[in-house]
Tab-separated table of C-alpha atoms and ligand atoms in Angstrom:
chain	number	residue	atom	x	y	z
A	1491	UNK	CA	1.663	8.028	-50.361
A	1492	UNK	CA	5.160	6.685	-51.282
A	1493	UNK	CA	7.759	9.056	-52.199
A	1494	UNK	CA	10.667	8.158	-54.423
A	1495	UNK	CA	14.026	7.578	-52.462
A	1496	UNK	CA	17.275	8.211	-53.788
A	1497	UNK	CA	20.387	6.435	-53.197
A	1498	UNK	CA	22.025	8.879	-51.636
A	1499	UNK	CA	18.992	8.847	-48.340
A	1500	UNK	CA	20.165	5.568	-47.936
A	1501	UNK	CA	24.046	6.030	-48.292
A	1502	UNK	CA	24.483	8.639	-45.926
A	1503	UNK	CA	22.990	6.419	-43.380
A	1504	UNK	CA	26.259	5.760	-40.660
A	1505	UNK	CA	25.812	1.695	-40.208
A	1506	UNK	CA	28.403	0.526	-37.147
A	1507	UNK	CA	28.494	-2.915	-35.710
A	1508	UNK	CA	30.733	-3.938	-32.779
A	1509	UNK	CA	30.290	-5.780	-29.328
A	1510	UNK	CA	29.643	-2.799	-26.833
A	1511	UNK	CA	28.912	-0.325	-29.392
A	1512	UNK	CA	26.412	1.461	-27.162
A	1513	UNK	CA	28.554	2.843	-25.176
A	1514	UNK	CA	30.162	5.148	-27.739
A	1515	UNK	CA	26.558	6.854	-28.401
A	1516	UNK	CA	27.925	10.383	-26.733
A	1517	UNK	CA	31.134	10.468	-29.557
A	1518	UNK	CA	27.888	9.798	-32.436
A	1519	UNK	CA	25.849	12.808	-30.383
A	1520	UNK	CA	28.681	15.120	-31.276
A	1521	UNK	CA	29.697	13.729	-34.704
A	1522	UNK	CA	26.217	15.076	-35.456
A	1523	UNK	CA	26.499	17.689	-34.373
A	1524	UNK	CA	24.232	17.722	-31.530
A	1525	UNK	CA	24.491	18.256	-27.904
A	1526	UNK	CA	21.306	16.841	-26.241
A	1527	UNK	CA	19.769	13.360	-26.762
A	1528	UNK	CA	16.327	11.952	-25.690
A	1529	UNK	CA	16.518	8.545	-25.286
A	1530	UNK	CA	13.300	6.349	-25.857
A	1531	UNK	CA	12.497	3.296	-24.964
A	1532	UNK	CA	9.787	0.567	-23.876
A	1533	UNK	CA	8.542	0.382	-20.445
A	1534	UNK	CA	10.312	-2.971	-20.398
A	1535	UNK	CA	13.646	-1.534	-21.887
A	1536	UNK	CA	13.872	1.274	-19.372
A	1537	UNK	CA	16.543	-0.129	-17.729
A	1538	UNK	CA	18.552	-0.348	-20.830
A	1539	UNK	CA	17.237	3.114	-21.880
A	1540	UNK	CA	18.934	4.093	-18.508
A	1541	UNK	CA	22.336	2.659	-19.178
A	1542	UNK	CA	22.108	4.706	-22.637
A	1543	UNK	CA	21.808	7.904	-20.789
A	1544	UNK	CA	24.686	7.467	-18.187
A	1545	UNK	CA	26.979	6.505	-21.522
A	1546	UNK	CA	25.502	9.790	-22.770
A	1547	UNK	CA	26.791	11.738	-19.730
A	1548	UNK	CA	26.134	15.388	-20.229
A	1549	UNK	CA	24.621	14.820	-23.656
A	1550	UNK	CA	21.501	12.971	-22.272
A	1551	UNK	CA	18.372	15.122	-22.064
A	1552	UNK	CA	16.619	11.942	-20.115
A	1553	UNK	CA	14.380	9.006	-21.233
A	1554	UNK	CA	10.689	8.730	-22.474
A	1555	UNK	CA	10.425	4.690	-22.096
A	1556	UNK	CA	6.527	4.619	-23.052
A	1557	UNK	CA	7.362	3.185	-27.069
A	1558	UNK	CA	4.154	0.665	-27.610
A	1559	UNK	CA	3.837	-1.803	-30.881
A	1560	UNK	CA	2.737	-0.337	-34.171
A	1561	UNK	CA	3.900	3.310	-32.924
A	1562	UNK	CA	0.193	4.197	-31.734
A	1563	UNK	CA	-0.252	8.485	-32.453
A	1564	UNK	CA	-1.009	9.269	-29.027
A	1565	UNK	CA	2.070	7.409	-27.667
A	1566	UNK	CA	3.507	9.984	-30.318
A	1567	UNK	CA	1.838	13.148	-29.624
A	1568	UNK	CA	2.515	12.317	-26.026
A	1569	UNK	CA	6.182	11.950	-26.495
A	1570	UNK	CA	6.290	14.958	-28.936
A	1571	UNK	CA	5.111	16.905	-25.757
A	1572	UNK	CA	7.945	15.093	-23.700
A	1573	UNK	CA	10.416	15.975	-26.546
A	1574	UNK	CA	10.131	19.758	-26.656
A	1575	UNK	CA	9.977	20.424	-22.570
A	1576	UNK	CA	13.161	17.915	-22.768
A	1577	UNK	CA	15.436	20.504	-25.309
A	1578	UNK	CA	16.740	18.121	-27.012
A	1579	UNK	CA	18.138	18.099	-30.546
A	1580	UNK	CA	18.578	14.685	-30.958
A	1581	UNK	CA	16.611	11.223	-30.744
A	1582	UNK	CA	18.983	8.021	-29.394
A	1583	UNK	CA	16.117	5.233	-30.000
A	1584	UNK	CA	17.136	1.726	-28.106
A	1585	UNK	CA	14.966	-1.137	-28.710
A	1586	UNK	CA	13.065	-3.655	-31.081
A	1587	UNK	CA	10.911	-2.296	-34.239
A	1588	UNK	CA	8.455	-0.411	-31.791
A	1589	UNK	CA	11.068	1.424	-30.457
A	1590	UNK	CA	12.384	2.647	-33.521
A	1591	UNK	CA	8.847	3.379	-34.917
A	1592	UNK	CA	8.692	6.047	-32.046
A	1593	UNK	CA	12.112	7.902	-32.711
A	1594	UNK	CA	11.110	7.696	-36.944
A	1595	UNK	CA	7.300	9.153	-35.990
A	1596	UNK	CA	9.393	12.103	-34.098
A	1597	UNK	CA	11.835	12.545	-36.428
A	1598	UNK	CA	9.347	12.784	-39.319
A	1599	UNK	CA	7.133	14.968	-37.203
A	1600	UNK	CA	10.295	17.595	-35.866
A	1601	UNK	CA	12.943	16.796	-38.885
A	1602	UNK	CA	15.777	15.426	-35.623
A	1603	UNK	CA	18.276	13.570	-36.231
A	1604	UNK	CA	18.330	9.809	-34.911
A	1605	UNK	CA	20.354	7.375	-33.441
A	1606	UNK	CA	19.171	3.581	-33.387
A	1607	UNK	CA	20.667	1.068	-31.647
A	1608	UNK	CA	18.711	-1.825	-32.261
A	1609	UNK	CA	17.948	-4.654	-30.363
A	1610	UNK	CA	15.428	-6.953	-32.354
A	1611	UNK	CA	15.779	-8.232	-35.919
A	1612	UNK	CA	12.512	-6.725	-36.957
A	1613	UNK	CA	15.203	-4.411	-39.534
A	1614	UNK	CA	13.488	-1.113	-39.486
A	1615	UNK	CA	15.839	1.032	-38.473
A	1616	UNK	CA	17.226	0.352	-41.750
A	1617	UNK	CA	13.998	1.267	-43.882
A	1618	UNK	CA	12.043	4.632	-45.080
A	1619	UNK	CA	8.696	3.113	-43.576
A	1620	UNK	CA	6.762	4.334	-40.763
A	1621	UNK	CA	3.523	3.017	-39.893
A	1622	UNK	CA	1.316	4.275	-37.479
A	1623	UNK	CA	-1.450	3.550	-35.451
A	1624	UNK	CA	-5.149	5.333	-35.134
A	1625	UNK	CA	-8.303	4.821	-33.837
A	1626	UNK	CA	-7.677	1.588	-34.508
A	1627	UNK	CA	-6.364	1.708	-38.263
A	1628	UNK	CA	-2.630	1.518	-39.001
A	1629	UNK	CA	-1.364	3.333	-42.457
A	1630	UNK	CA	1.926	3.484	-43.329
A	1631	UNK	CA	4.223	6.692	-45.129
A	1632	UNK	CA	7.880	6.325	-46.606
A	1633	UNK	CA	9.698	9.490	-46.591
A	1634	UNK	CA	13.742	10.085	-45.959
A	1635	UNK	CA	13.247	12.028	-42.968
A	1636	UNK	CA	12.300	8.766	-41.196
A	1637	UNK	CA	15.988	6.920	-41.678
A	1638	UNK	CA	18.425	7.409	-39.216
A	1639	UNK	CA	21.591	9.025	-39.180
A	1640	UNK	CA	23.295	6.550	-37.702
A	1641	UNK	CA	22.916	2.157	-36.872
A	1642	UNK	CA	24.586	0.658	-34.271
A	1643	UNK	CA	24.613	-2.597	-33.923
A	1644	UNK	CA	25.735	-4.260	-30.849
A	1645	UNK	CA	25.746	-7.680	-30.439
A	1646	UNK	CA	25.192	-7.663	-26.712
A	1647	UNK	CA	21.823	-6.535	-27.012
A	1648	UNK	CA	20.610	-8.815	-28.895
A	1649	UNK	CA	22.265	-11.749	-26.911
A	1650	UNK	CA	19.701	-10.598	-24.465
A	1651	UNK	CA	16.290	-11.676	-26.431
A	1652	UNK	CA	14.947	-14.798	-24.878
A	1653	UNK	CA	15.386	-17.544	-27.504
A	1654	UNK	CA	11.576	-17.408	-28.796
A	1655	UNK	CA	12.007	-13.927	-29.782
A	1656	UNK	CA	15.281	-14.373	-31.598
A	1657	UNK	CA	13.507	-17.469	-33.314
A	1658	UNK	CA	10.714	-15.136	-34.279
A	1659	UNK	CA	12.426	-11.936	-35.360
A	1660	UNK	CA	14.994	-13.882	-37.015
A	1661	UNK	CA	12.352	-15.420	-39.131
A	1662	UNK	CA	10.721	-11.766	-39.321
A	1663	UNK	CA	14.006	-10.850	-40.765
A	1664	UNK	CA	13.689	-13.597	-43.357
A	1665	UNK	CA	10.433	-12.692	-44.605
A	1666	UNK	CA	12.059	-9.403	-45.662
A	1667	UNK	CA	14.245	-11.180	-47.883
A	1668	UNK	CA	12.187	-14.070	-49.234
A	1669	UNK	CA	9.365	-11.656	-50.741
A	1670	UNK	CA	12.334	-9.251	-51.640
A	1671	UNK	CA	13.307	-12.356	-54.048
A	1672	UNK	CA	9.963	-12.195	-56.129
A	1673	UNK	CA	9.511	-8.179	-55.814
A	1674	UNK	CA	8.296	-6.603	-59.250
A	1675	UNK	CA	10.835	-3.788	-58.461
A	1676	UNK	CA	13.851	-5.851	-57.693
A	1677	UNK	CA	17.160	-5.311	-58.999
A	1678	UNK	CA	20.218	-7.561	-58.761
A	1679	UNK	CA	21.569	-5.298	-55.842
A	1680	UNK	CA	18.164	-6.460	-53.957
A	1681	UNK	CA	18.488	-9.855	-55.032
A	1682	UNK	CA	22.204	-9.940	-53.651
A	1683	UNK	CA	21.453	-8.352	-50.745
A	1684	UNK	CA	18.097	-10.442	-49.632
A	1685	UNK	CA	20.250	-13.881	-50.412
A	1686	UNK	CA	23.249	-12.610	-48.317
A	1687	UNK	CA	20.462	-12.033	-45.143
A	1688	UNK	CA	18.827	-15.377	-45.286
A	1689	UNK	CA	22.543	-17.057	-45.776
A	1690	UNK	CA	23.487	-15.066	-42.733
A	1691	UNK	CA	20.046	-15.928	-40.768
A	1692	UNK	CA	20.136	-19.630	-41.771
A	1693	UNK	CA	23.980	-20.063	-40.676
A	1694	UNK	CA	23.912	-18.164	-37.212
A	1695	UNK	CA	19.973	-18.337	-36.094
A	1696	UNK	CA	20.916	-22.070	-35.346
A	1697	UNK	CA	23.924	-21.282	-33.414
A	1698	UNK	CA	22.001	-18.182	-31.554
A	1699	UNK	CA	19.196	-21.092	-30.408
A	1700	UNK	CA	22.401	-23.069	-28.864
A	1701	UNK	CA	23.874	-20.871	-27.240
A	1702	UNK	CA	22.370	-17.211	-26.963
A	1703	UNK	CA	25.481	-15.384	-25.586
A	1704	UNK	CA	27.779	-16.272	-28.421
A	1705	UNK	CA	29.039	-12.684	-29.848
A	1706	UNK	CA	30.170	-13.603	-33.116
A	1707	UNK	CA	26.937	-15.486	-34.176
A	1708	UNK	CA	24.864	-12.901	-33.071
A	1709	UNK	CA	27.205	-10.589	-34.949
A	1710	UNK	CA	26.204	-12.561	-38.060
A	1711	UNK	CA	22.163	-12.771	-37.191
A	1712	UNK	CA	22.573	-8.539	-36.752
A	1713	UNK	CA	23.952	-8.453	-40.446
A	1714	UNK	CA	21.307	-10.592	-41.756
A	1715	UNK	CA	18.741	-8.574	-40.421
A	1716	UNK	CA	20.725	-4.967	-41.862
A	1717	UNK	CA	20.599	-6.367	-45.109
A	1718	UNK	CA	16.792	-8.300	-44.525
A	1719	UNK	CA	16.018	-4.953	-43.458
A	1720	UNK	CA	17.597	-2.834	-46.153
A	1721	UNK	CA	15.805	-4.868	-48.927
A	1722	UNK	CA	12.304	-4.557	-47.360
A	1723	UNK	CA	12.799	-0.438	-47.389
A	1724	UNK	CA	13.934	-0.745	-51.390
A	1725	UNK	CA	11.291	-2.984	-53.140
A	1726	UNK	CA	7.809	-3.915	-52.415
A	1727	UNK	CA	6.271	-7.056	-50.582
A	1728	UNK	CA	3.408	-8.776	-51.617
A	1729	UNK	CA	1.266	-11.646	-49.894
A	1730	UNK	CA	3.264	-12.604	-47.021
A	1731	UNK	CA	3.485	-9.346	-45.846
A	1732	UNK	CA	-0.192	-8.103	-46.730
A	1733	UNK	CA	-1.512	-11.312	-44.674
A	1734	UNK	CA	0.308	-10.853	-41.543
A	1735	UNK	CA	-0.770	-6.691	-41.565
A	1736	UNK	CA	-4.182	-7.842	-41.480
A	1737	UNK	CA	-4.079	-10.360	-39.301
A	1738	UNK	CA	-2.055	-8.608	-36.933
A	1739	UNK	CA	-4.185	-5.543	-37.390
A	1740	UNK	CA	-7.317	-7.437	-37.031
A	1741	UNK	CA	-6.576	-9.738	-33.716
A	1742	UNK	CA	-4.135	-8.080	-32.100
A	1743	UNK	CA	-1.618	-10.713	-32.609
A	1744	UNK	CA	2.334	-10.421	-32.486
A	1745	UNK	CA	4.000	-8.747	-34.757
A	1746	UNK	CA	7.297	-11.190	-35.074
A	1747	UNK	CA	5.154	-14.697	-34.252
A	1748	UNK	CA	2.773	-13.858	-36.797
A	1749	UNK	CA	5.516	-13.665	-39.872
A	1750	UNK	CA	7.023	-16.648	-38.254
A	1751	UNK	CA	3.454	-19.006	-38.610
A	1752	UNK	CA	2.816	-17.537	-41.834
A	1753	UNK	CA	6.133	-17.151	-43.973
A	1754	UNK	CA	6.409	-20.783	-45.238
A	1755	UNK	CA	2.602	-20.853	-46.367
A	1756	UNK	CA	2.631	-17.344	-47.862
A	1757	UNK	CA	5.944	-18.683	-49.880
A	1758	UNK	CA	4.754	-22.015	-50.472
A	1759	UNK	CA	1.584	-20.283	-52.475
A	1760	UNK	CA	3.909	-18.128	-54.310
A	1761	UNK	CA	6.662	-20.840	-55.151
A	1762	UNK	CA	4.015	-21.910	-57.803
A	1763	UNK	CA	4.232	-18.803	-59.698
A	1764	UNK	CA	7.636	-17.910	-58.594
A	1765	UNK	CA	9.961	-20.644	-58.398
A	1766	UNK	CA	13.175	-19.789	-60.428
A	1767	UNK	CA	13.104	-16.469	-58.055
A	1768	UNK	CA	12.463	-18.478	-54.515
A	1769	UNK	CA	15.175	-21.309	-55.082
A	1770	UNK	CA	17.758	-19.497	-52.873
A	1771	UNK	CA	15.814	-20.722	-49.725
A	1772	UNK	CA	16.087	-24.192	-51.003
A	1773	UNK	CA	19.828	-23.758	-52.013
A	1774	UNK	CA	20.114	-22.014	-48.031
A	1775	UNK	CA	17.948	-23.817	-46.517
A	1776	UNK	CA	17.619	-27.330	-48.260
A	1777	UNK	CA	14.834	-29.264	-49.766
A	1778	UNK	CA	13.551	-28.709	-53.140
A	1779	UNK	CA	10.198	-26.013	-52.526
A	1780	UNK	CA	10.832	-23.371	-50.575
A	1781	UNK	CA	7.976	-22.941	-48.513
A	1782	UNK	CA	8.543	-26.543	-46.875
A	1783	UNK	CA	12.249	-25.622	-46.587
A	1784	UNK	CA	10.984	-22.357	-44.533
A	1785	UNK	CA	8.732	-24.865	-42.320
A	1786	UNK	CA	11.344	-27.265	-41.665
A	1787	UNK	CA	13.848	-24.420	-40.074
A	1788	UNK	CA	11.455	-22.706	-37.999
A	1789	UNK	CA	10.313	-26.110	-36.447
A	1790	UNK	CA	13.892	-27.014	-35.692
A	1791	UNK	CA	14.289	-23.719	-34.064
A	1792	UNK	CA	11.232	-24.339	-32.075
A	1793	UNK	CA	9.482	-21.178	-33.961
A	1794	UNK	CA	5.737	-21.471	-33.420
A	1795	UNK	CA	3.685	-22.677	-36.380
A	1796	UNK	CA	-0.168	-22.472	-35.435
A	1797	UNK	CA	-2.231	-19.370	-35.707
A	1798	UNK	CA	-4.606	-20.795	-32.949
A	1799	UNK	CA	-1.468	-20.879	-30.630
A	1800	UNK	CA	-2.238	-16.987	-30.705
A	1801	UNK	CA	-5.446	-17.058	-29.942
A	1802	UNK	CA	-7.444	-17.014	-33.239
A	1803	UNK	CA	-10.454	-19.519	-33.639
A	1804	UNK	CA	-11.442	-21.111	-36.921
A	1805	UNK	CA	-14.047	-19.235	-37.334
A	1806	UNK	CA	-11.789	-15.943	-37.368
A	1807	UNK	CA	-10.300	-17.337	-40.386
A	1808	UNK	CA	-13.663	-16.426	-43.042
A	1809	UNK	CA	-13.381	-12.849	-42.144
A	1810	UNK	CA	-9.693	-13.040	-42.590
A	1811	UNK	CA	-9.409	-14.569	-45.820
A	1812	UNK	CA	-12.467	-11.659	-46.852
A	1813	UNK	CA	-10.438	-8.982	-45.957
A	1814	UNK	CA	-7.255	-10.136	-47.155
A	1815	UNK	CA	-8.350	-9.987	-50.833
A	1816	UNK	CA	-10.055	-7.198	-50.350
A	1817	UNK	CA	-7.230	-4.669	-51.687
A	1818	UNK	CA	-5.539	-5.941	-54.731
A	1819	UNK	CA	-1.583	-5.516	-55.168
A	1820	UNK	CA	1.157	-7.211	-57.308
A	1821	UNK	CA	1.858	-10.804	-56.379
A	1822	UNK	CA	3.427	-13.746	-58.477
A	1823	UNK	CA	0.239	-16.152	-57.762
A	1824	UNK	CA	-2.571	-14.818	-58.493
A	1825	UNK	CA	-4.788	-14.146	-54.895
A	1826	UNK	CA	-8.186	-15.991	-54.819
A	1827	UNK	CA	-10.584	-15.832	-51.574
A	1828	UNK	CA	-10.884	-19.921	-51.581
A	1829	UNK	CA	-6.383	-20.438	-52.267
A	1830	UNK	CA	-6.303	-17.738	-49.349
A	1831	UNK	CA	-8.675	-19.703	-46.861
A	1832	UNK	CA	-6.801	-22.497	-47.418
A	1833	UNK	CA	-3.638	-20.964	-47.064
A	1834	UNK	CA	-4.919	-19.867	-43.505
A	1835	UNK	CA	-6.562	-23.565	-42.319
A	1836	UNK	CA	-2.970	-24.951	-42.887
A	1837	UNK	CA	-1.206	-22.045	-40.988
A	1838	UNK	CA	-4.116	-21.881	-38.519
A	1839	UNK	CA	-3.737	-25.774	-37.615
A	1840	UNK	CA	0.084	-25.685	-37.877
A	1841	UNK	CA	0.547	-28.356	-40.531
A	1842	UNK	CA	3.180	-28.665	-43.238
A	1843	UNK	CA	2.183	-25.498	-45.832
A	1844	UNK	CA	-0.551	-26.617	-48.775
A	1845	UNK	CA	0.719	-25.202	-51.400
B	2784	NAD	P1	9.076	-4.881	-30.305
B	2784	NAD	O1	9.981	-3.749	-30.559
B	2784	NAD	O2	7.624	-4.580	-30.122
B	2784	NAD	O3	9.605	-5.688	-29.031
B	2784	NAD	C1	8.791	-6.682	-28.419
B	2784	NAD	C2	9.122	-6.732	-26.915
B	2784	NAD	O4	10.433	-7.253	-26.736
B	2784	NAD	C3	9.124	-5.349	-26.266
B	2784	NAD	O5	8.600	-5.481	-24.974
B	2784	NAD	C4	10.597	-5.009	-26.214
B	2784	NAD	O6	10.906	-4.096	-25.198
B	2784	NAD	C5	11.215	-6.375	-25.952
B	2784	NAD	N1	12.603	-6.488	-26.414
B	2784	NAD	C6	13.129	-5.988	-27.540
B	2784	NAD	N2	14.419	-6.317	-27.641
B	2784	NAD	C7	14.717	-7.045	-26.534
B	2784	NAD	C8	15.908	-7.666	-26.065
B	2784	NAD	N3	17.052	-7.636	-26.761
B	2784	NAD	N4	15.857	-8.312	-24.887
B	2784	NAD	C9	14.704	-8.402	-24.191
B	2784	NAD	N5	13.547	-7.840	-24.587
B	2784	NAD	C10	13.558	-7.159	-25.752
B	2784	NAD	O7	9.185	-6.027	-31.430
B	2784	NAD	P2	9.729	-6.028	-32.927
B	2784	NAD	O8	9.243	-7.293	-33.496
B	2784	NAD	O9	11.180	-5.711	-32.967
B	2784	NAD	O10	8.993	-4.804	-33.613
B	2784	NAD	C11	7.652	-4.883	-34.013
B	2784	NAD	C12	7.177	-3.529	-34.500
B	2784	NAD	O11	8.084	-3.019	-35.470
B	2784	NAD	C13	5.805	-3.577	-35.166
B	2784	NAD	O12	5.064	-2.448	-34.793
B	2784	NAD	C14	6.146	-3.545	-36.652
B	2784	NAD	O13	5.085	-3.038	-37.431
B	2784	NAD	C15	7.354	-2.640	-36.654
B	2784	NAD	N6	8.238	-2.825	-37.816
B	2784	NAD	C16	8.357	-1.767	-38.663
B	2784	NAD	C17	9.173	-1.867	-39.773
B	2784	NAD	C18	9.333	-0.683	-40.698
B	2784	NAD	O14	10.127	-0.734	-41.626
B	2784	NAD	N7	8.607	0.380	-40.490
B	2784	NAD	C19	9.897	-3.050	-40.029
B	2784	NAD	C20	9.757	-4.115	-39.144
B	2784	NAD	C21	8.924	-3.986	-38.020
């Protein structure tokens, strides 16, 4: 159930970004007042995880490195046990969006304080959400206790995501910002802030793609995905984001490919209804509809643009459109089963959105 947020949750939130930012993770221990950090990780972020502690020094209470995608409750309960024998009174969380799922699933379960340094553009570390996985069915809970203390963004860690994952989390990032556009809750602060992250997103993803190590463009991508991911904790999402929950939920897929296939078609259908609200991708981006304008940069970036590239079959795509209108929820287009299934043969074969 969603609680109401005020502005202050989101205010006292310490956002840094600098080029080797990480190491100064002991001084943010002790502004907090703490004295012991667990640091979490993925298995394949360990080593990372590692480096966190030695900056931590005397303040590092050791790593748990088992985060997993869409923060699954055993992984939890298993780190909760880690947690306690640990004595720590503080979470540092280094990684992508599954990362920080695992420090927000503590910290909403103990009431620690956290510290996430991310390394993805997925954005949640700056949003209220939590979702969780079990027995197979993820839900999802918005509460303050789940934001972090404090942000750091260093640019150096994200100059380390192969170039298919920036493509994809950059365009994860987007998604944020081009359903924030259309939101029935939006306010001009929202609006601002979701055309500032695609400006910054369009301008430094293709510089990124060029030449992965450059600081300052990364710098840029990192802001785009703060404020991508600032919007997405403030106002709701509608068919974009519905679509790729069940699909993802439903096949397994990846989380950051999966926004990246389906953003331009989810816009596209929406750009009929919601035009006047959508042209800052065009004016970004190019083009006169947005959801072509979405399709054109992610194929110049190389982003992947068929659902069967993941693994799902035509005949997946029935029970996908069922379940998809299954649940009603605001949107500007109006969701019909047969629109839907359409939607999906175009993203499913990878051709220019139908809408
Ligand atoms: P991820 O965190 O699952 O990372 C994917 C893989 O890339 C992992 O193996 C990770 O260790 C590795 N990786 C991450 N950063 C790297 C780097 N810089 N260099 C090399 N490897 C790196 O992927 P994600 O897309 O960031 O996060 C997806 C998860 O986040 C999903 O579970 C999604 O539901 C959740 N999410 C939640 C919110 C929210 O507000 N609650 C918002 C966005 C995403």
């Amino acid at each position: 159930m969603a609680q109401a947020l005020r502005q202050e949750d989101f205010d006292s939130v310490r956002v840094r970004d600098g080029a080797g930012l990480r190491f100064e993770v002991a001084g943010e221990v002790a502004r907090l007042g703490c004295t012991k950090a667990l640091v979490l990780s993925t298995p394949q972020q360990c080593d990372l995880a590692l480096e966190i502690c030695e900056a931590l020094g005397d303040a590092a209470a050791g790593v748990y490195s088992k985060a997993a995608m869409h923060t699954p409750v055993d992984v939890t309960e298993d780190a909760l046990s880690h947690l306690s024998l640990s004595g720590a009174d503080c979470l540092v969380a280094v990684g992508g969006g599954s990362t920080v799922g695992l420090g927000k699933a503590l910290a909403y379960r103990t009431g620690l304080p956290q510290i996430t340094i991310p390394t993805t553009y997925a954005g949640s570390e700056a949003t209220p959400i939590l979702g969780q996985t079990e027995n197979g069915v993820k839900t999802t809970l918005t509460d303050a206790k789940v934001l972090p203390s404090v942000i750091l963004y260093d640019p150096e860690l994200v100059a380390t995501l192969p170039v298919g994952m920036t493509v994809t989390s950059g365009l994860n990032a987007m998604a944020h910002a081009a359903e924030a556009l259309y939101a029935e809750n939006r306010t001009p602060e929202t609006t601002n802030l979701a055309i500032q992250g695609l400006k910054d997103l369009a301008q430094g993803m293709p510089k990124v793609v060029q030449a992965p190590g450059d600081l300052e463009a990364r710098a840029l991508t990192q802001h785009g995905a703060w404020a991508c991911g600032t919007v997405l904790g403030r106002v709701g999402m509608a068919l974009h984001h519905k679509l790729c929950h069940t699909l993802g939920g439903t096949f397994d897929l990846p989380h950051a490919d999966t926004h990246a296939i389906i953003l331009p078609h989810a816009i596209a259908y929406n750009a009929r209804a919601a035009a006047d609200e959508l042209a800052p991708i065009t004016e970004v981006l190019g083009g006169n509809n947005a959801g072509r304008a979405l399709y054109d940069f992610g194929k110049s970036l190389g982003a992947p643009l068929a659902l069967k590239s993941l693994g799902v079959t035509e005949a997946d795509l029935d029970h996908a459109a069922d379940l998809a209108v299954q649940k009603p929820y605001p949107n500007p287009q109006p969701v019909t089963r047969e629109d839907i299934r359409a939607l999906l043969q175009s993203a499913w074969a990878g051709d220019v959105p139908a809408f």
